[in-house]
Structure formats: structure tokens, C-alpha cells
Short mmCIF file of C-alpha atoms in Angstrom, two decimals:
data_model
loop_
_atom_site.label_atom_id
_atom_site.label_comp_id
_atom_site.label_asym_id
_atom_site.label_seq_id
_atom_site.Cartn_x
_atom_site.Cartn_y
_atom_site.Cartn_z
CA UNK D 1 -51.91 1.26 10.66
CA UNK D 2 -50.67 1.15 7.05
CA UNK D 3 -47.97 3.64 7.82
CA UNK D 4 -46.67 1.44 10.26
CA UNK D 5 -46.47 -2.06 8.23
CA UNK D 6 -45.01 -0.12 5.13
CA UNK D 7 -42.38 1.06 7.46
CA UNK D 8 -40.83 -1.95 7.57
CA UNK D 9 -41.17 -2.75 3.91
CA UNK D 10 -39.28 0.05 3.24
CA UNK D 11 -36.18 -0.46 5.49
CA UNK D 12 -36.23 -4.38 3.64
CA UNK D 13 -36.47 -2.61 0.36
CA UNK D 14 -33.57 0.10 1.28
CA UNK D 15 -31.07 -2.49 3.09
CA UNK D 16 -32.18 -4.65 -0.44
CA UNK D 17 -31.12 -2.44 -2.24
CA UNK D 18 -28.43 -1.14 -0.47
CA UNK D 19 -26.70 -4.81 -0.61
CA UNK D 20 -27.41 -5.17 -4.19
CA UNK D 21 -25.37 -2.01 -4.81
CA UNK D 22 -22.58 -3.53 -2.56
CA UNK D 23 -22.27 -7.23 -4.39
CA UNK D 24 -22.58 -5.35 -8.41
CA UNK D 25 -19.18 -3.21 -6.66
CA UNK D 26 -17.73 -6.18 -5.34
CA UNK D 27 -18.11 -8.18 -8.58
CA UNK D 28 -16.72 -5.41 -10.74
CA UNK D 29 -13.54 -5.12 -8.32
CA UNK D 30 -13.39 -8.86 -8.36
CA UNK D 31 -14.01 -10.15 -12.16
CA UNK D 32 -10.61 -8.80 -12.81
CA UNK D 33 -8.64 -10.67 -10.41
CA UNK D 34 -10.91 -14.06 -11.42
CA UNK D 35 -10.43 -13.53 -14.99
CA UNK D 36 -6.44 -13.59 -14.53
CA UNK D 37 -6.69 -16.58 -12.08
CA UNK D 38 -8.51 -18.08 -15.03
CA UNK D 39 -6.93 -16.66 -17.38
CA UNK D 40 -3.70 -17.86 -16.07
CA UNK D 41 -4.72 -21.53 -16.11
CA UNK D 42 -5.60 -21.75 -19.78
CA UNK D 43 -3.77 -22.47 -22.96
CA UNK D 44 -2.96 -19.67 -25.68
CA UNK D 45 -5.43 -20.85 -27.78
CA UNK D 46 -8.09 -20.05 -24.68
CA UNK D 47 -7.35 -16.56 -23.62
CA UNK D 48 -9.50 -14.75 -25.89
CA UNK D 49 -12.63 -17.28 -25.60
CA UNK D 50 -15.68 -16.03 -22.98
CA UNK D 51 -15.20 -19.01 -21.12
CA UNK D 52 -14.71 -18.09 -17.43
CA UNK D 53 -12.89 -21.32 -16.37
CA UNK D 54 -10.63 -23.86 -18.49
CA UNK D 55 -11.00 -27.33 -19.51
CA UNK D 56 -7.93 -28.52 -18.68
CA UNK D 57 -6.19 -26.35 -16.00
CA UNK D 58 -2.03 -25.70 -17.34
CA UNK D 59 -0.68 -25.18 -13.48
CA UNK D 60 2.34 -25.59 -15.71
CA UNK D 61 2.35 -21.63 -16.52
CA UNK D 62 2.81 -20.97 -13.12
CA UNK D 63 6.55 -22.82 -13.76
CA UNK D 64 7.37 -20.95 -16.55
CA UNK D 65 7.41 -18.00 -14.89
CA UNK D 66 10.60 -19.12 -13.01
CA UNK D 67 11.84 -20.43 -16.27
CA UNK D 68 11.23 -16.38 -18.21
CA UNK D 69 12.37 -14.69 -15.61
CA UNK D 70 14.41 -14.74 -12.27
CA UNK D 71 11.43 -14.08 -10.39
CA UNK D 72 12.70 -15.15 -6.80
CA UNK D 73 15.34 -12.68 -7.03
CA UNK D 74 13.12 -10.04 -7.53
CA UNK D 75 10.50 -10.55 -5.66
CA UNK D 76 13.04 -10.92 -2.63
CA UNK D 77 14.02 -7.71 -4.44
CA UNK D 78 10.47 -5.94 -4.07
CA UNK D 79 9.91 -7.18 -0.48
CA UNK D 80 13.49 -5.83 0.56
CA UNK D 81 12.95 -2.40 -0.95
CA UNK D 82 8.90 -2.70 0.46
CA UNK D 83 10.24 -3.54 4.06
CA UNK D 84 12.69 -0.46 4.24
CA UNK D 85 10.68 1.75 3.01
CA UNK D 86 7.51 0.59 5.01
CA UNK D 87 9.49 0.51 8.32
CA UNK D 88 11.54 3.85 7.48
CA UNK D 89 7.78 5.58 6.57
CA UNK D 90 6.08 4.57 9.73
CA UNK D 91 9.32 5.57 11.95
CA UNK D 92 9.22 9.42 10.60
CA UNK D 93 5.78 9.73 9.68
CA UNK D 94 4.56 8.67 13.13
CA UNK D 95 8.07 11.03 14.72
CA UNK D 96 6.54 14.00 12.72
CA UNK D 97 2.71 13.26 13.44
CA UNK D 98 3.62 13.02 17.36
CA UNK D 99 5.72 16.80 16.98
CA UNK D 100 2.68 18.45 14.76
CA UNK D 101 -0.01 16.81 17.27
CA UNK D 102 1.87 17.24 20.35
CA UNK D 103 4.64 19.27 20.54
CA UNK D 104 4.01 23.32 20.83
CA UNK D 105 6.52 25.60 18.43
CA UNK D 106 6.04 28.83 16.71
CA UNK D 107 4.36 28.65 13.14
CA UNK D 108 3.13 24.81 14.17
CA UNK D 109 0.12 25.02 12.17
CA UNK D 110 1.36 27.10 9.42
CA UNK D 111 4.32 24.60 8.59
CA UNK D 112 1.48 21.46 9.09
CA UNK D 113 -0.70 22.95 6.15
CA UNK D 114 2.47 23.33 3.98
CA UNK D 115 3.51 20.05 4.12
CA UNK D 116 -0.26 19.10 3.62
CA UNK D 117 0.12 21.05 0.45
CA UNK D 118 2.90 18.33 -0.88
CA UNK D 119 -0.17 15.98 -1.57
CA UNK D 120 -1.28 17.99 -4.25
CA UNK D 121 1.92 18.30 -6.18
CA UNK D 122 1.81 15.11 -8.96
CA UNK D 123 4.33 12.28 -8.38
CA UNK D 124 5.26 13.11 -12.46
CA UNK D 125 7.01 16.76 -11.30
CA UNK D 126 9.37 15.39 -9.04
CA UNK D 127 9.99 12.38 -10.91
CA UNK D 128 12.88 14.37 -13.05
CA UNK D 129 14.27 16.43 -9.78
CA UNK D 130 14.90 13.23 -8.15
CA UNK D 131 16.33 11.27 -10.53
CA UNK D 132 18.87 14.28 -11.51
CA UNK D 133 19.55 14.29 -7.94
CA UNK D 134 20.10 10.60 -7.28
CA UNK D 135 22.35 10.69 -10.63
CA UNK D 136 24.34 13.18 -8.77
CA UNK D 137 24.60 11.74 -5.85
CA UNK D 138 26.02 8.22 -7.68
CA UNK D 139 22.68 5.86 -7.04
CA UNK D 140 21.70 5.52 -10.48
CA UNK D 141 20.67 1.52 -11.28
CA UNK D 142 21.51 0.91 -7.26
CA UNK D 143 19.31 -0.09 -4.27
CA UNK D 144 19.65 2.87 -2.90
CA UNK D 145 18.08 4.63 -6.05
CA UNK D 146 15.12 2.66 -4.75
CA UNK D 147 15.12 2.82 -1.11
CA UNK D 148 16.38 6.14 0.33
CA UNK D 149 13.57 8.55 -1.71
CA UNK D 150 10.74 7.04 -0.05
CA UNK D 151 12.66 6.44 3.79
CA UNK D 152 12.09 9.82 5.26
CA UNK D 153 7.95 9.76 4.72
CA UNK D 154 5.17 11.85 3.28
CA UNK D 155 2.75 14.50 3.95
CA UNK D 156 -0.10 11.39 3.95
CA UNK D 157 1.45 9.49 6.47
CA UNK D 158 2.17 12.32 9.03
CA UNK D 159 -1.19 13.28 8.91
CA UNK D 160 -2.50 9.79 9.05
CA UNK D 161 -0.47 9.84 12.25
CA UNK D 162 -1.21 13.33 14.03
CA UNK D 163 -4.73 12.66 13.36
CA UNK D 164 -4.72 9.28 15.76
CA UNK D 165 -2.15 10.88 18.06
CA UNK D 166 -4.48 13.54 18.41
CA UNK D 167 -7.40 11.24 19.85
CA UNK D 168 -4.62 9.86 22.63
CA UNK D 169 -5.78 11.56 26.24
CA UNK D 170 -3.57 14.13 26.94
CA UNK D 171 -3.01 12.76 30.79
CA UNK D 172 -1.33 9.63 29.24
CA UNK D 173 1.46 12.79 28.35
CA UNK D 174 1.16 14.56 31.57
CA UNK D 175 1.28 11.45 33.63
CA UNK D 176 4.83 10.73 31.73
CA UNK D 177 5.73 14.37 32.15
CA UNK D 178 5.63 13.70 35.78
CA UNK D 179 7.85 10.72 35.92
CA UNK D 180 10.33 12.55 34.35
CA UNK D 181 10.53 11.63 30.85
CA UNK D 182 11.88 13.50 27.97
CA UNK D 183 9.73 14.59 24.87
CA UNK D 184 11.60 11.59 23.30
CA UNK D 185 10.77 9.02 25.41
CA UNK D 186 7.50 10.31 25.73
CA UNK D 187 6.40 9.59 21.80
CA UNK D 188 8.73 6.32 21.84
CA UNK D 189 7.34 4.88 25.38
CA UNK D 190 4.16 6.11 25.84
CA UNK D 191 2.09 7.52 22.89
CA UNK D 192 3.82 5.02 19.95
CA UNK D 193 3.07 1.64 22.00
CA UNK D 194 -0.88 3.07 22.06
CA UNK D 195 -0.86 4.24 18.22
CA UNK D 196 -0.72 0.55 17.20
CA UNK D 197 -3.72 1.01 14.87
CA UNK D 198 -2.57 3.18 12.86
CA UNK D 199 0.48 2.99 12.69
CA UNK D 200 -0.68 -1.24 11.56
CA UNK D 201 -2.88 1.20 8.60
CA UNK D 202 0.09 3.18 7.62
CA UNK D 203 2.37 0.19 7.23
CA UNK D 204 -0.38 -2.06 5.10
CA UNK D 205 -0.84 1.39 2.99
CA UNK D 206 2.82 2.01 2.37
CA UNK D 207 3.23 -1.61 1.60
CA UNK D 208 0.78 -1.63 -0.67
CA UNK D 209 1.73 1.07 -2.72
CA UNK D 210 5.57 0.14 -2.94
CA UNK D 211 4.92 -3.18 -3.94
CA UNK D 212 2.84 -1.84 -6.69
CA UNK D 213 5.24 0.52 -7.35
CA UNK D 214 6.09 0.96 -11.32
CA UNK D 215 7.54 4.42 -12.76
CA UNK D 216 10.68 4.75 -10.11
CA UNK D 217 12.04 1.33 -10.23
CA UNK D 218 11.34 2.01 -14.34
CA UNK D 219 13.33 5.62 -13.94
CA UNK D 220 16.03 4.08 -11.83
CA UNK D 221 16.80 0.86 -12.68
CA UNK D 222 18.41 -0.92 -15.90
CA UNK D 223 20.02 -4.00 -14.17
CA UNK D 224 18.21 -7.29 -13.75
CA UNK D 225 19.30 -8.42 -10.49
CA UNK D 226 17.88 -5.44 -8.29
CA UNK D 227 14.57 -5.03 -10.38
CA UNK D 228 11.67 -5.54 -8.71
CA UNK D 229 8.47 -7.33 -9.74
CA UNK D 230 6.92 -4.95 -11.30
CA UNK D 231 9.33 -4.16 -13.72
CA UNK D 232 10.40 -7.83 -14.36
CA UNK D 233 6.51 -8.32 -15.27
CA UNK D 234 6.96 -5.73 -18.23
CA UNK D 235 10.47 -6.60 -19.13
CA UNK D 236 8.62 -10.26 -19.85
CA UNK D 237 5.69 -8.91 -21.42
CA UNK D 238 8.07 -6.87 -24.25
CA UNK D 239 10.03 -10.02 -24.97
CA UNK D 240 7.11 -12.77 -25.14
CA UNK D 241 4.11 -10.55 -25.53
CA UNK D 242 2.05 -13.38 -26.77
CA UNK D 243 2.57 -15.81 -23.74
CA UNK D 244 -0.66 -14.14 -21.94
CA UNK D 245 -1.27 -17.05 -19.56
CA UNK D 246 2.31 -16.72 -18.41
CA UNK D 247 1.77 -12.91 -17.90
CA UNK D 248 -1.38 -13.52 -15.35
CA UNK D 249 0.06 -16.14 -13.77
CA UNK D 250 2.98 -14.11 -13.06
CA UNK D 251 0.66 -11.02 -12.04
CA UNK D 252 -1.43 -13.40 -9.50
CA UNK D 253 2.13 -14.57 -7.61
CA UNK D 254 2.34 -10.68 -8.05
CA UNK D 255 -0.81 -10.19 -6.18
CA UNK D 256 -0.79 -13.02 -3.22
CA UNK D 257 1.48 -11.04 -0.97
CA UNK D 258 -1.18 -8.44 -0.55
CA UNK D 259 -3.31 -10.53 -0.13
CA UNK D 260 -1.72 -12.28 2.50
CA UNK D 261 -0.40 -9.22 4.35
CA UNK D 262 -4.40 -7.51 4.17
CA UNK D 263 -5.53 -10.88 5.40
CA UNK D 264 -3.09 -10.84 8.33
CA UNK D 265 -3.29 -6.96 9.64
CA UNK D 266 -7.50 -6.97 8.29
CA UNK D 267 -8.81 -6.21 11.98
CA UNK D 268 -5.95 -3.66 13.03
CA UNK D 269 -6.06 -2.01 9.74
CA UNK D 270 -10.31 -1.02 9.41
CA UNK D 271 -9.74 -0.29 13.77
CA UNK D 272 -6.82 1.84 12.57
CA UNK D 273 -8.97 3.67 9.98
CA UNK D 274 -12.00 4.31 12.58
CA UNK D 275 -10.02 5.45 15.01
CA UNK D 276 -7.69 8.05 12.85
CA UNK D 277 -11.09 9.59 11.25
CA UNK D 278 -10.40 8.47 7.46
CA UNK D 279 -13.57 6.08 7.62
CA UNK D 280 -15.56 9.74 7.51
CA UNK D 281 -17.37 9.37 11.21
#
């Protein structure tokens, strides 16, 4: 009888636990963000004092970002260069993970785990490779510097793809098969239309890590009026390195479009990650 009324005293104590561990995560991954919203509502003077939250909000910092640098420009820069990259990764990613999931060839598997093996090659090697080659080709310090090394996708991507392709039913293929269609119409009619999920995951990813995107633009471009947020963020910091509220109010107009875009594709984007078997069930 004891057994059975510590039981559930234990399973309170664990989920407790369990939640307490969650929230001290949560508050480490949040203090940073909440210290730059506050942060970038406070005078000079305030930065370096432990108060959380200001006396006398300056919403004014938040203009003189605008006024330092042409930051409409280039953050209409960044989500350009984000879009075509985003839309140019989910079109070849999801064309290669429907061919390695679907499509039978000689040396199919070998080929898969060799372009698998891309993901453990550091960004840093092929850093100086590409920009020799872009330098050659005549895209130095031009959009296309920015835009045409990340169109064609990554080893990620296709296997974030042929991963959720490979959960499809195979008589969704057969049934087209029957009708007629070509392999073609087969990925683009049939199999893309029901890879929604992930294919909602790999955009919010790619996104993600283009808008955040730092050492290319840095390799590639010099001019101001294709740089990208990023950059313009440290280009401000090395001329007024003292005007810290500035700097994280310009990093939180930084940080709403993720926000927003996370906010928007939340419910596709943790169904996309169940279903592709990243969420490790």
C-alpha cells in the first residue's frame, strides 16, 4: 500500500523536476534576447548597470538606427538574398531527396552517403575555393556573389527531404504510374504537394541561417548598397563602438523577422520535424 501512494509522488517529483530543468533552459536562451530589448531602451550611461529594465525608456535609439545606417536598404537586401536562396534550396533539395528516395540507379546509395559526407567538411575550407572562383567568374562585391553559392542546396536539406519522402506510401507513386505520368510530374504533382511539412521545416531552417548569415556577405561584399544586415550591424559597431543601445536596438529589428516567420510556419515546422524523423522518435 505504500508502494502504491509513493508511486505517484514520484511521477510529481520527476515531471517537477523535469519542468524545472525546462524553464532554467528557457531562461538562459531567453535572458539574452531580454537584456538587448532592455538594453536597447536605455541611455549610455545605463548599459553597464544590473538593472534589468530602464527608467526612462529612449524608443529614440530605435530612430537612430535609420539615421547610422541605411538599414531599409539592407534589410530589403538580406530578405532578397534570404528569399532566393530559401526558394532555390527547397526546389533542389526536395528534386534530389525525391531521386535518392525514389528513383532506382546504379551506385544510389553509394553516391547518397558521399554527399552525406559534405556535412562534415567545415564551411572555413571552402570559404577560399569559392571566393577564388566567384572572383573568376566576375561576382566579386555583386548579388550574385551572394545568391548563386547557396541556390543549388546542401547535403542537409536533401536528406531532410528523402527522409520525409521516404515515409510517403509508395501506391500514391504507383497509382500516378498508372495514369501515365512521367517521373517528373510524379515528384512535382504528386509526392511535392504531400511533402508540405517539410519542405515548410527546410524553408524556416534555410531562412534562418541566411539571415544570420555573417562570413560570406563579409568575404564578398565591400559596397554598402547590397550589404546585408549583418554586415551593416558590424560596419556600425567599428565606427560608433560606444553607441551600445543603438547596437541592440539595431540587433532586435535584426531579430523580429525570425521571429515573425517561426511564429507564422510554428505548427508546420515541429509536424515537419516529427514526421521527417529529426525529433529522434
Amino acid at each position: 500500500m505504500r508502494a502504491a501512494q509513493w508511486r505517484p509522488t514520484r511521477a510529481l517529483g520527476r515531471a517537477a523536476a523535469l519542468y524545472l530543468a525546462l524553464i532554467a533552459m528557457a531562461w538562459c536562451s531567453l535572458l539574452p534576447i531580454l537584456w538587448a530589448l532592455a538594453g536597447s531602451l536605455k541611455r549610455q550611461s545605463e548599459v553597464t548597470t544590473p538593472a534589468l529594465f530602464p527608467r526612462d525608456p529612449q524608443w529614440s535609439n530605435y530612430g537612430a538606427v535609420f539615421e547610422l545606417m541605411p538599414f531599409g536598404r539592407m534589410f530589403l537586401n538580406t530578405i532578397v538574398y534570404a528569399g532566393c536562396i530559401t526558394a532555390g534550396q527547397v526546389f533542389f533539395c526536395s528534386l534530389a531527396g525525391y531521386a535518392f528516395a525514389r528513383l532506382r540507379f546504379r551506385g544510389r546509395e553509394v553516391l547518397f552517403v558521399a554527399y552525406l559526407a559534405t556535412l562534415m567538411v567545415p564551411l572555413t575550407v571552402t570559404v577560399v575555393p569559392q571566393f577564388l572562383l566567384i572572383r573568376t567568374l566576375g561576382w566579386a562585391d555583386t548579388p550574385w556573389a551572394l545568391i548563386v553559392p547557396g541556390l543549388f542546396g546542401n547535403a542537409f536539406g536533401t536528406y531532410l527531404m528523402r527522409q520525409f519522402f521516404r515515409t510517403l506510401p509508395t501506391e500514391l507513386e504507383e497509382a500516378a504510374v498508372l495514369d501515365g505520368c512521367s517521373p517528373w510530374q510524379i515528384y512535382w504533382r504528386v509526392l511535392l504537394p504531400n511533402a508540405k511539412p517539410a519542405v515548410m521545416v527546410l524553408a524556416v531552417l534555410t531562412w534562418v541561417n541566411v539571415w544570420n548569415d555573417f562570413l560570406w556577405p563579409l568575404v564578398m561584399i565591400q559596397r554598402e548598397d547590397i550589404s546585408t544586415v549583418t554586415l551593416g550591424l558590424v560596419w556600425m559597431q567599428g565606427q560608433y563602438v560606444s553607441n551600445w543601445p543603438v547596437l541592440m536596438a539595431a540587433s532586435i529589428l535584426i531579430l523580429f523577422p525570425l521571429l515573425l516567420v517561426y511564429l507564422l510556419a510554428q505548427k508546420a515546422f515541429v509536424r515537419g520535424i516529427t514526421l521527417s524523423g529529426l525529433g529522434g522518435r
